[in-house]
Each structure stands twice: as structure tokens, then as C-alpha cells.
PDB file of C-alpha atoms in Angstrom:
ATOM      1  CA  UNK A 586      29.430  94.227  61.252  1.00 77.00           C
ATOM      2  CA  UNK A 587      29.973  97.751  60.779  1.00 80.00           C
ATOM      3  CA  UNK A 588      27.149  97.887  58.463  1.00 85.00           C
ATOM      4  CA  UNK A 589      25.304  96.492  61.626  1.00 84.00           C
ATOM      5  CA  UNK A 590      26.327  98.628  63.922  1.00 81.00           C
ATOM      6  CA  UNK A 591      26.134 101.974  61.894  1.00 83.00           C
ATOM      7  CA  UNK A 592      22.196 100.372  61.644  1.00 85.00           C
ATOM      8  CA  UNK A 593      21.152  98.833  64.713  1.00 87.00           C
ATOM      9  CA  UNK A 594      22.628 101.923  66.338  1.00 85.00           C
ATOM     10  CA  UNK A 595      20.352 104.969  64.451  1.00 86.00           C
ATOM     11  CA  UNK A 596      17.243 102.971  65.535  1.00 88.00           C
ATOM     12  CA  UNK A 597      17.680 102.291  68.025  1.00 87.00           C
ATOM     13  CA  UNK A 598      18.612 105.777  69.067  1.00 85.00           C
ATOM     14  CA  UNK A 599      15.651 106.755  67.385  1.00 88.00           C
ATOM     15  CA  UNK A 600      13.907 104.478  70.372  1.00 87.00           C
ATOM     16  CA  UNK A 601      15.202 105.712  73.339  1.00 86.00           C
ATOM     17  CA  UNK A 602      15.818 109.522  72.165  1.00 86.00           C
ATOM     18  CA  UNK A 603      19.366 108.732  72.395  1.00 82.00           C
ATOM     19  CA  UNK A 604      22.600 111.435  70.271  1.00 77.00           C
ATOM     20  CA  UNK A 605      25.954 110.547  70.421  1.00 76.00           C
ATOM     21  CA  UNK A 606      28.339 107.854  70.501  1.00 75.00           C
ATOM     22  CA  UNK A 607      26.709 104.118  71.521  1.00 74.00           C
ATOM     23  CA  UNK A 608      29.668 102.231  70.145  1.00 73.00           C
ATOM     24  CA  UNK A 609      32.958 101.394  71.393  1.00 69.00           C
ATOM     25  CA  UNK A 610      35.281 102.884  68.394  1.00 72.00           C
ATOM     26  CA  UNK A 611      37.297  99.610  67.994  1.00 74.00           C
ATOM     27  CA  UNK A 612      34.389  96.288  67.350  1.00 71.00           C
ATOM     28  CA  UNK A 613      36.027  93.012  69.339  1.00 74.00           C
ATOM     29  CA  UNK A 614      34.651  89.416  69.234  1.00 80.00           C
ATOM     30  CA  UNK A 615      35.271  87.709  72.202  1.00 81.00           C
ATOM     31  CA  UNK A 616      34.817  83.927  72.283  1.00 87.00           C
ATOM     32  CA  UNK A 617      32.042  81.775  74.530  1.00 91.00           C
ATOM     33  CA  UNK A 618      33.958  79.128  74.754  1.00 94.00           C
ATOM     34  CA  UNK A 619      31.470  77.377  77.280  1.00 95.00           C
ATOM     35  CA  UNK A 620      27.565  77.423  78.530  1.00 95.00           C
ATOM     36  CA  UNK A 621      28.936  79.240  81.744  1.00 95.00           C
ATOM     37  CA  UNK A 622      30.363  82.085  79.598  1.00 92.00           C
ATOM     38  CA  UNK A 623      27.873  82.666  77.475  1.00 94.00           C
ATOM     39  CA  UNK A 624      25.498  82.834  80.775  1.00 94.00           C
ATOM     40  CA  UNK A 625      27.910  85.227  81.942  1.00 92.00           C
ATOM     41  CA  UNK A 626      27.840  87.206  79.161  1.00 90.00           C
ATOM     42  CA  UNK A 627      24.053  87.053  78.241  1.00 90.00           C
ATOM     43  CA  UNK A 628      22.925  88.905  81.972  1.00 90.00           C
ATOM     44  CA  UNK A 629      26.182  91.200  80.962  1.00 88.00           C
ATOM     45  CA  UNK A 630      23.634  91.768  78.376  1.00 85.00           C
ATOM     46  CA  UNK A 631      19.758  91.929  79.743  1.00 86.00           C
ATOM     47  CA  UNK A 632      21.055  94.215  82.994  1.00 88.00           C
ATOM     48  CA  UNK A 633      23.558  96.962  80.470  1.00 86.00           C
ATOM     49  CA  UNK A 634      19.449  98.911  80.129  1.00 84.00           C
ATOM     50  CA  UNK A 635      18.864  98.995  83.227  1.00 84.00           C
ATOM     51  CA  UNK A 636      21.923 100.124  84.357  1.00 84.00           C
ATOM     52  CA  UNK A 637      22.103 102.380  82.071  1.00 84.00           C
ATOM     53  CA  UNK A 638      18.503 103.530  82.797  1.00 85.00           C
ATOM     54  CA  UNK A 639      16.588 102.851  79.148  1.00 83.00           C
ATOM     55  CA  UNK A 640      14.892 100.315  81.498  1.00 84.00           C
ATOM     56  CA  UNK A 641      13.302  99.446  84.245  1.00 87.00           C
ATOM     57  CA  UNK A 642      13.437  96.293  84.132  1.00 83.00           C
ATOM     58  CA  UNK A 643      15.423  94.192  81.992  1.00 79.00           C
ATOM     59  CA  UNK A 644      12.496  91.933  80.239  1.00 78.00           C
ATOM     60  CA  UNK A 645      11.673  95.241  79.151  1.00 77.00           C
TER      61      UNK A 645
END
């Protein structure tokens, strides 16, 4: 997981010209127990880029 997080943060940082902290300090896995929970997690992930001002629409 550390390898994935490190490489992903470097690549995304270059794409959006962003430096500094990218992840929280510790990784925690949250189980997705059913389809309702999965939809909730996907909505959160898709809305996050818009919320942070990285994109105008989640489709981007």
C-alpha cells in the first residue's frame, strides 16, 4: 500500500502542480459491506475533486 500511495501521490502532484501532504499519515481500510455502502464511497470519491477545486465537474 505504501508503494501505491507514494507513486500515485507523485504522479497526481505533477499533474496538478501540487506539493505537500497528499494522504493522511496512516492508512485505514474501510470495509464496504453492501451495494449501498459502495455507492456512498463512490459518490464521496467522485465529489472530492470538485470540492477541492481540482476539477469543475466530477466527470473530469
